[in-house]
Coordinates of C-alpha atoms in Angstrom, one line a residue:
M123 CA -5.5 -28.8 -17.4
D124 CA -4.4 -29.7 -21.0
L125 CA -0.9 -30.4 -22.2
K126 CA -0.2 -26.9 -23.3
Q127 CA -1.2 -25.5 -19.9
R128 CA 0.9 -28.1 -18.1
A129 CA 3.9 -27.2 -20.2
K130 CA 3.4 -23.5 -19.5
K131 CA 3.1 -24.1 -15.8
Y132 CA 6.3 -26.3 -15.8
T133 CA 8.2 -23.5 -17.7
K134 CA 7.1 -20.9 -15.1
V135 CA 8.1 -23.1 -12.2
H136 CA 11.5 -23.7 -13.8
I137 CA 12.0 -20.0 -14.3
A138 CA 11.0 -19.3 -10.7
K139 CA 13.7 -21.8 -9.5
Q140 CA 16.3 -20.0 -11.7
I141 CA 15.4 -16.7 -10.0
M142 CA 15.8 -18.2 -6.5
Q143 CA 19.3 -19.6 -7.5
L144 CA 20.4 -16.2 -8.7
L145 CA 19.3 -14.3 -5.6
P146 CA 22.4 -14.7 -3.4
N147 CA 24.5 -12.8 -6.0
S148 CA 23.5 -9.2 -6.2
S149 CA 25.8 -8.1 -9.0
L150 CA 24.4 -5.6 -11.5
E151 CA 24.5 -8.3 -14.2
N152 CA 22.5 -10.7 -12.0
L153 CA 19.9 -8.1 -11.2
I154 CA 19.3 -7.5 -14.9
R155 CA 19.0 -11.3 -15.5
L156 CA 16.5 -11.5 -12.6
V157 CA 14.3 -8.9 -14.1
S158 CA 14.5 -10.5 -17.5
L159 CA 13.5 -13.9 -16.0
G160 CA 10.6 -12.2 -14.2
E161 CA 9.4 -10.7 -17.4
K162 CA 9.1 -14.2 -18.9
L163 CA 6.9 -15.3 -16.0
V164 CA 4.1 -12.9 -16.8
D165 CA 1.4 -12.8 -19.5
D166 CA 0.2 -9.3 -18.5
Q167 CA 1.5 -6.7 -20.9
E168 CA 1.5 -3.9 -18.3
L169 CA 3.7 -6.0 -16.0
K170 CA 6.0 -6.8 -18.9
Q171 CA 6.3 -3.1 -19.7
Y172 CA 7.1 -2.4 -16.1
A173 CA 9.8 -5.1 -16.1
R174 CA 11.4 -3.7 -19.2
G175 CA 11.4 -0.2 -17.6
L176 CA 13.0 -1.5 -14.4
K177 CA 15.7 -3.3 -16.5
E178 CA 16.5 0.0 -18.2
K179 CA 16.8 1.7 -14.8
F180 CA 19.3 -1.0 -13.7
E181 CA 21.3 -0.6 -16.9
Q182 CA 21.4 3.2 -16.2
R183 CA 22.6 2.5 -12.6
H184 CA 19.5 4.2 -11.1
P185 CA 19.4 4.2 -7.2
A186 CA 17.0 1.3 -7.6
V187 CA 20.1 -0.8 -8.2
L188 CA 21.4 0.0 -4.8
L189 CA 18.0 -0.7 -3.2
A190 CA 17.8 -4.1 -4.9
Q191 CA 21.3 -4.9 -3.8
N192 CA 20.5 -3.8 -0.2
I193 CA 17.4 -6.1 -0.3
I194 CA 19.5 -9.1 -1.3
K195 CA 22.5 -8.3 0.9
H196 CA 20.9 -7.1 4.2
L197 CA 17.7 -9.3 4.4
S198 CA 18.0 -12.7 6.0
P199 CA 17.9 -15.5 3.5
N200 CA 14.4 -16.4 4.7
C201 CA 13.0 -12.9 4.5
R202 CA 14.6 -12.4 1.1
D203 CA 13.3 -15.6 -0.3
K204 CA 9.7 -14.9 1.0
L205 CA 9.8 -11.4 -0.5
I206 CA 10.6 -12.9 -3.9
E207 CA 8.4 -16.0 -3.7
N208 CA 5.3 -14.5 -2.0
L209 CA 5.3 -10.9 -3.2
F210 CA 6.9 -10.8 -6.6
I211 CA 6.1 -14.3 -7.9
N212 CA 2.9 -15.3 -6.1
A213 CA 1.2 -11.8 -5.9
F214 CA 2.7 -9.8 -8.8
L215 CA 3.4 -12.5 -11.4
L216 CA 1.4 -15.7 -11.0
G217 CA -1.4 -13.9 -9.1
M218 CA -1.8 -11.3 -11.9
N219 CA -2.2 -14.1 -14.5
K220 CA -4.9 -15.7 -12.3
R221 CA -6.7 -12.5 -11.7
N222 CA -6.8 -11.7 -15.4
K223 CA -8.3 -15.1 -16.2
L224 CA -11.0 -14.5 -13.6
C225 CA -11.8 -11.1 -15.2
D226 CA -12.9 -12.9 -18.3
K227 CA -15.1 -15.3 -16.3
E228 CA -16.6 -12.9 -13.7
G229 CA -16.7 -9.6 -15.6
Y230 CA -14.3 -7.8 -13.2
R231 CA -10.7 -8.4 -12.2
P232 CA -10.0 -9.1 -8.5
P233 CA -7.7 -6.5 -7.0
L234 CA -3.9 -6.9 -6.4
L235 CA -4.4 -6.5 -2.6
F236 CA -6.8 -5.5 0.1
V237 CA -6.4 -4.0 3.6
I238 CA -7.7 -5.9 6.6
S239 CA -8.0 -4.5 10.2
P240 CA -8.3 -7.5 12.5
T241 CA -8.6 -5.2 15.5
M242 CA -9.2 -1.5 16.2
R243 CA -7.6 -1.7 19.7
C244 CA -4.4 0.3 20.1
N245 CA -1.9 1.0 22.9
L246 CA -1.7 4.7 21.8
H247 CA -4.2 7.4 21.4
C248 CA -2.9 9.7 18.7
P249 CA -5.0 12.8 17.8
G250 CA -6.4 12.7 14.3
C251 CA -6.1 8.9 13.9
Y252 CA -8.1 7.8 10.9
A253 CA -9.3 4.8 12.8
G254 CA -9.9 6.5 16.1
E255 CA -13.7 6.6 16.0
Y256 CA -14.3 2.9 15.3
Q257 CA -15.5 0.9 18.3
Q258 CA -12.4 -0.5 19.9
E259 CA -13.9 -3.7 21.3
F260 CA -14.6 -5.2 17.9
G261 CA -12.3 -7.7 16.3
L262 CA -12.4 -10.3 13.5
S263 CA -12.1 -13.8 14.8
F264 CA -9.1 -16.1 13.9
E265 CA -11.5 -18.2 11.9
T266 CA -13.0 -15.3 10.0
V267 CA -9.5 -13.9 9.0
D268 CA -8.4 -17.4 8.0
R269 CA -11.4 -17.8 5.8
I270 CA -11.0 -14.4 4.2
L271 CA -7.3 -15.1 3.3
T272 CA -8.2 -18.6 1.9
E273 CA -10.8 -17.0 -0.4
A274 CA -8.4 -14.3 -1.4
K275 CA -5.9 -16.8 -2.7
E276 CA -8.6 -18.5 -4.7
L277 CA -9.0 -15.1 -6.5
G278 CA -5.3 -14.7 -7.1
I279 CA -4.7 -12.3 -4.2
Y280 CA -1.5 -13.0 -2.3
F281 CA -0.6 -9.5 -1.1
I282 CA -2.4 -8.3 2.1
T283 CA -2.0 -5.0 3.9
V284 CA -2.8 -5.3 7.7
S285 CA -3.9 -2.2 9.6
G286 CA -5.8 -1.3 12.7
G287 CA -5.7 -0.4 15.5
E288 CA -2.4 -1.8 16.5
V289 CA -2.2 -5.2 15.0
F290 CA 0.7 -6.5 17.2
I291 CA -1.7 -6.2 20.2
R292 CA -3.2 -9.5 18.9
P293 CA -0.8 -12.4 19.6
D294 CA -2.7 -14.8 17.4
I295 CA -2.0 -12.7 14.3
L296 CA 1.4 -14.3 14.1
D297 CA -0.3 -17.7 13.8
I298 CA -2.4 -16.3 10.9
W299 CA 0.8 -15.1 9.1
E300 CA 2.4 -18.5 9.7
K301 CA -0.6 -20.5 8.5
H302 CA -0.7 -18.5 5.3
N303 CA 3.0 -18.6 4.6
D304 CA 2.5 -18.3 0.8
M305 CA 1.1 -14.8 1.2
F306 CA 3.0 -11.5 1.9
F307 CA 1.8 -9.2 4.6
H308 CA 2.4 -5.5 4.6
V309 CA 1.7 -4.3 8.1
Y310 CA 1.1 -0.7 9.4
T311 CA 2.1 -0.4 13.0
N312 CA 3.2 2.1 15.6
G313 CA 6.3 -0.1 16.2
T314 CA 6.2 0.1 20.0
L315 CA 5.6 -3.7 20.4
I316 CA 8.4 -4.8 18.2
D317 CA 11.1 -5.9 20.7
Q318 CA 14.0 -8.2 19.9
A319 CA 11.8 -11.3 20.5
M320 CA 9.1 -10.1 18.1
A321 CA 11.8 -9.2 15.5
K322 CA 13.2 -12.7 15.7
R323 CA 9.7 -14.2 15.3
L324 CA 9.1 -12.0 12.2
E325 CA 12.4 -13.1 10.7
K326 CA 11.4 -16.7 11.2
L327 CA 8.1 -16.1 9.4
G328 CA 9.8 -14.1 6.6
N329 CA 6.5 -13.0 5.0
V330 CA 5.7 -9.9 7.1
A331 CA 7.0 -6.3 6.4
P332 CA 6.2 -3.8 9.2
M333 CA 5.6 -0.2 8.1
I334 CA 6.3 1.9 11.2
S335 CA 4.7 5.3 11.7
V336 CA 6.9 8.4 12.3
E337 CA 5.9 12.0 12.3
G338 CA 9.5 13.3 11.8
F339 CA 12.2 13.1 14.5
E340 CA 11.8 12.8 18.2
K341 CA 10.1 16.1 18.9
E342 CA 7.5 15.7 16.2
T343 CA 6.8 12.0 16.8
D344 CA 6.4 12.3 20.6
A345 CA 4.2 15.4 20.2
R346 CA 1.6 13.3 18.4
R347 CA 2.2 9.8 19.7
G348 CA 3.3 10.3 23.3
K349 CA 6.6 10.8 25.2
G350 CA 9.1 8.1 24.6
V351 CA 7.4 6.7 21.5
Y352 CA 10.2 7.9 19.1
Q353 CA 12.9 6.0 21.0
K354 CA 10.7 2.8 20.9
V355 CA 10.3 3.3 17.2
M356 CA 14.1 3.6 16.7
A357 CA 14.7 0.5 18.8
A358 CA 12.1 -1.4 16.7
M359 CA 13.9 -0.4 13.5
D360 CA 17.2 -1.5 15.0
N361 CA 15.7 -4.9 16.0
L362 CA 14.3 -5.5 12.6
R363 CA 17.5 -4.5 10.8
E364 CA 19.6 -6.7 13.0
E365 CA 17.3 -9.7 12.2
G366 CA 17.3 -8.9 8.4
V367 CA 13.5 -8.2 8.2
V368 CA 12.2 -6.0 5.5
F369 CA 10.5 -2.9 6.9
G370 CA 9.7 0.7 6.1
A371 CA 8.2 3.9 7.4
S372 CA 4.8 5.5 7.2
I373 CA 4.4 9.3 7.4
T374 CA 1.2 11.4 7.6
E375 CA 1.5 14.6 5.7
T376 CA 0.0 17.7 7.5
R377 CA 0.2 21.4 6.9
E378 CA 2.5 21.6 9.9
N379 CA 5.2 19.0 9.0
M380 CA 5.6 19.4 5.2
D381 CA 8.9 21.2 5.6
L382 CA 10.4 18.2 7.4
I383 CA 9.1 14.9 6.1
A384 CA 10.9 14.8 2.8
T385 CA 14.2 16.4 3.8
D386 CA 17.5 14.7 3.1
E387 CA 18.1 14.5 6.8
L388 CA 15.0 12.5 7.6
V389 CA 15.1 10.3 4.5
D390 CA 18.8 9.5 5.0
M391 CA 18.2 8.7 8.7
L392 CA 15.5 6.1 7.7
I393 CA 17.8 4.6 5.0
E394 CA 20.6 4.3 7.5
K395 CA 18.2 2.6 10.0
G396 CA 17.5 0.0 7.3
A397 CA 14.1 1.1 6.0
M398 CA 13.5 0.1 2.4
V399 CA 10.2 1.8 1.9
I400 CA 8.6 5.2 2.9
W401 CA 4.9 5.7 2.4
Y402 CA 3.5 9.2 2.5
F403 CA -0.2 9.7 3.3
Q404 CA -2.0 13.0 3.2
Y405 CA -4.0 13.8 6.3
I406 CA -7.7 13.2 5.6
P407 CA -10.3 14.8 8.0
I408 CA -11.8 11.6 9.4
G409 CA -11.5 9.6 12.6
R410 CA -10.7 11.1 16.0
K411 CA -11.5 14.8 16.1
P412 CA -11.0 15.8 12.4
A413 CA -8.7 18.9 12.2
M414 CA -9.4 20.8 9.0
H415 CA -6.4 23.1 9.6
L416 CA -4.0 20.1 9.2
I417 CA -4.9 19.4 5.6
P418 CA -2.0 20.4 3.4
T419 CA -2.6 23.3 1.2
P420 CA -2.8 22.6 -2.6
K421 CA 0.6 24.4 -3.0
Q422 CA 2.1 22.2 -0.2
R423 CA 0.7 19.0 -1.8
D424 CA 2.2 19.9 -5.2
G425 CA 5.5 20.8 -3.5
L426 CA 5.7 17.4 -1.9
R427 CA 4.9 15.7 -5.2
R428 CA 7.9 17.6 -6.8
R429 CA 10.2 16.8 -3.9
L430 CA 9.4 13.0 -3.9
R431 CA 10.0 12.8 -7.6
Q432 CA 13.5 14.2 -6.9
L433 CA 14.1 11.7 -4.1
R434 CA 13.1 8.8 -6.3
V435 CA 16.0 9.4 -8.6
T436 CA 18.6 10.1 -5.9
K437 CA 17.8 7.8 -2.9
P438 CA 18.0 4.0 -2.7
I439 CA 14.5 3.6 -1.1
F440 CA 11.1 2.9 -2.5
I441 CA 8.8 5.9 -2.1
G442 CA 5.0 5.9 -2.4
D443 CA 2.8 8.9 -2.2
F444 CA -0.8 7.7 -1.8
W445 CA -2.5 10.7 -3.5
N446 CA 0.1 12.2 -5.8
D447 CA 0.9 8.9 -7.4
G448 CA -2.3 8.7 -9.4
P449 CA -0.5 8.9 -12.7
Y450 CA 1.4 5.8 -11.9
V451 CA -1.6 3.6 -11.0
G452 CA -4.2 4.9 -13.3
G453 CA -6.1 7.0 -10.8
C454 CA -8.2 5.9 -7.8
I455 CA -7.6 2.2 -6.9
A456 CA -10.4 1.9 -4.4
A457 CA -13.6 -0.1 -4.4
G458 CA -11.9 -3.3 -5.5
R459 CA -10.2 -1.9 -8.6
E460 CA -6.9 -2.7 -7.0
Y461 CA -7.8 -2.6 -3.3
F462 CA -10.5 -2.2 -0.6
H463 CA -10.8 -2.4 3.2
I464 CA -12.3 -4.8 5.7
N465 CA -12.6 -3.2 9.1
A466 CA -12.6 -5.0 12.5
H467 CA -16.4 -5.2 12.5
G468 CA -16.3 -7.0 9.1
D469 CA -17.7 -4.0 7.2
V470 CA -16.3 -3.9 3.6
E471 CA -15.3 -0.3 2.8
P472 CA -14.1 1.0 -0.6
C473 CA -11.1 2.7 1.0
V474 CA -9.5 2.9 4.4
F475 CA -10.4 6.6 4.4
A476 CA -14.0 6.2 3.1
H477 CA -15.9 4.7 6.1
F478 CA -19.1 3.5 4.4
A479 CA -20.3 0.0 3.5
V480 CA -23.2 -2.1 2.2
D481 CA -21.7 -5.5 2.9
N482 CA -20.2 -7.4 5.8
I483 CA -17.6 -10.0 5.2
K484 CA -19.1 -12.2 8.0
D485 CA -22.2 -12.7 5.7
K486 CA -20.6 -12.8 2.3
S487 CA -17.5 -14.1 0.5
V488 CA -14.7 -11.9 -0.8
K489 CA -15.8 -12.7 -4.3
D490 CA -19.4 -11.5 -3.6
V491 CA -18.5 -8.2 -1.8
L492 CA -16.2 -7.2 -4.7
N493 CA -19.3 -7.2 -6.9
S494 CA -21.5 -5.0 -4.7
D495 CA -23.6 -2.2 -6.3
F496 CA -21.6 0.3 -4.1
F497 CA -18.3 -0.9 -5.5
R498 CA -19.5 -1.2 -9.1
I499 CA -20.9 2.4 -9.0
I500 CA -17.5 3.7 -7.9
R501 CA -15.5 1.6 -10.3
S502 CA -17.7 2.6 -13.2
Q503 CA -16.5 6.2 -12.8
Q504 CA -12.8 5.5 -12.4
P505 CA -10.7 7.5 -13.2
Y506 CA -12.9 10.4 -12.1
R507 CA -11.0 12.9 -14.1
E508 CA -8.6 12.8 -17.1
N509 CA -6.0 14.5 -14.8
L510 CA -4.7 11.6 -12.8
L511 CA -3.0 14.0 -10.3
T512 CA -6.6 14.4 -8.9
P513 CA -7.5 10.7 -8.2
C514 CA -9.3 10.8 -4.9
M515 CA -13.1 10.6 -4.5
I516 CA -12.8 12.2 -1.1
I517 CA -10.6 15.3 -1.6
D518 CA -10.3 15.6 -5.4
K519 CA -13.7 14.7 -6.7
P520 CA -15.8 14.5 -3.5
E521 CA -19.2 14.4 -5.3
V522 CA -18.3 10.8 -6.5
L523 CA -18.3 9.4 -2.9
R524 CA -21.5 11.3 -2.0
E525 CA -23.4 10.1 -5.1
A526 CA -22.2 6.5 -4.7
V527 CA -23.3 6.4 -1.0
A528 CA -26.7 7.9 -2.0
K529 CA -27.3 5.5 -4.9
S530 CA -26.2 2.3 -3.1
G531 CA -27.7 3.1 0.3
A532 CA -24.3 2.6 1.9
H533 CA -24.2 3.3 5.7
P534 CA -21.5 4.9 7.8
T535 CA -19.4 2.4 9.6
H536 CA -19.0 4.4 12.8
P537 CA -20.6 7.4 14.4
G538 CA -19.5 10.6 12.7
A539 CA -18.2 8.9 9.5
E540 CA -21.0 10.7 7.5
T541 CA -19.6 14.1 8.2
I542 CA -17.1 13.8 5.3
I543 CA -20.1 13.9 2.9
T544 CA -22.3 16.2 5.0
K545 CA -20.8 18.7 7.4
L546 CA -17.5 18.9 5.5
A547 CA -18.9 18.8 2.0
D548 CA -18.6 22.5 1.3
F549 CA -15.0 22.6 2.6
L550 CA -13.9 19.6 0.5
D551 CA -15.7 21.0 -2.6
N552 CA -13.7 24.3 -2.2
Y553 CA -10.4 22.4 -1.6
S554 CA -10.9 20.2 -4.6
H555 CA -11.6 23.2 -6.9
Q556 CA -8.5 25.0 -5.7
Y557 CA -6.3 21.9 -6.1
Q558 CA -7.7 21.1 -9.5
A559 CA -6.8 24.5 -10.8
L560 CA -3.2 24.0 -9.8
A561 CA -3.0 20.3 -10.8
D562 CA -4.5 20.9 -14.2
E563 CA -1.7 23.2 -15.2
V564 CA 0.9 20.7 -13.9
W565 CA -0.8 17.9 -15.7
E566 CA -0.6 19.8 -19.0
T567 CA 3.0 20.9 -18.7
E568 CA 4.6 17.9 -16.9
Y569 CA 2.6 14.7 -17.7
Q570 CA 0.7 15.0 -21.0
Q571 CA 4.0 14.8 -23.0
A572 CA 5.2 11.7 -21.1
T573 CA 4.6 8.5 -23.0
N574 CA 4.6 6.4 -19.9
P575 CA 4.6 8.3 -16.6
A576 CA 4.9 5.1 -14.6
E577 CA 8.4 4.5 -15.8
E578 CA 9.9 6.6 -13.0
Y579 CA 8.0 4.7 -10.4
V580 CA 10.5 2.1 -9.3

């Protein structure tokens, strides 16, 4: 490292220390100063632009101000510091700089994050589970997960999403999170195993954010997940809030629950419980007994998009919509563009909903699997359409996945996974054409005039 690089690194460390010193004071003025300091940490122009947009939101007293204040006030000092250090500084800021440098060297930029499913075992048996047809006995060893995370950090990846199965069924996962205490783990869970003792352990770790699945209120949640599950979920949220752990909710959109999942009543309840994030995922016909009638209609999908845009400017909570948010992330992020999935057998899939692979992480490094023919074929076509409201290679441009599988020789990662490109192909082609017709009109009237659609995504 030459003198100029050492000076630059010293400056960034100094700025990071200033950020940590400002954290206990959540005044509006301090929040604006924090964002300004964060902007100085990054070289990436896209992140700088995002920081400037966020600062403007704070100056306009957008609900993001209250969300940021809630994070600072209500999280425990350890969870708050880990959120800032591991997620915002290591993953988003310093990690981005490292990933950009590797892009020049390797010819592709490592993703911001990836999803890993250390186990597919689960204590529930929900119908329609996207992971329900994987073999349940498989699991990645402690040593394999440890090696994967170590390699990830060498590539500038410090943000990991953990899925399953039910990850809390594995007691050794807590030791993984503790060993890699410079990373941030975003964990999808049914919440039923998060008792007071588990919440205390998560607070002590500080670098784990559970995203707890709900289907609505008690009637809707118990109908899919089993009697009594809703009350366990509410208790888990209470336990996490009391310990000052950052957590959120995960909701699957179906044709049957669209009128409920984005109501003021449900969103306000989750905010009052202490949730700081809500993720919305459209039902995809894979996994355990795919139910085509549950796929939201094109009109319902667009209606939710409109509703969530309203909620973003009125509610102090971060809201993500995995399919409708294509304009904010440049289209599909799969196949290593910004994420990919490693399942419990070690198969490396382009997306948690596209169950095909050519590589297994037990045989190759993270760096090598990112450069597979399968992934490169997919990345070469992203975005699949100019209209970023149609980002998905499964439901919006389904021929992309079919062609990539055929050209690369990718294999299905569990029995029945191939139906999404065979038996269901005609249905998905018809669905995509219907939604494209609606989305193209919306894209022309609502998004084409926007100079930077991502500005609202706070």
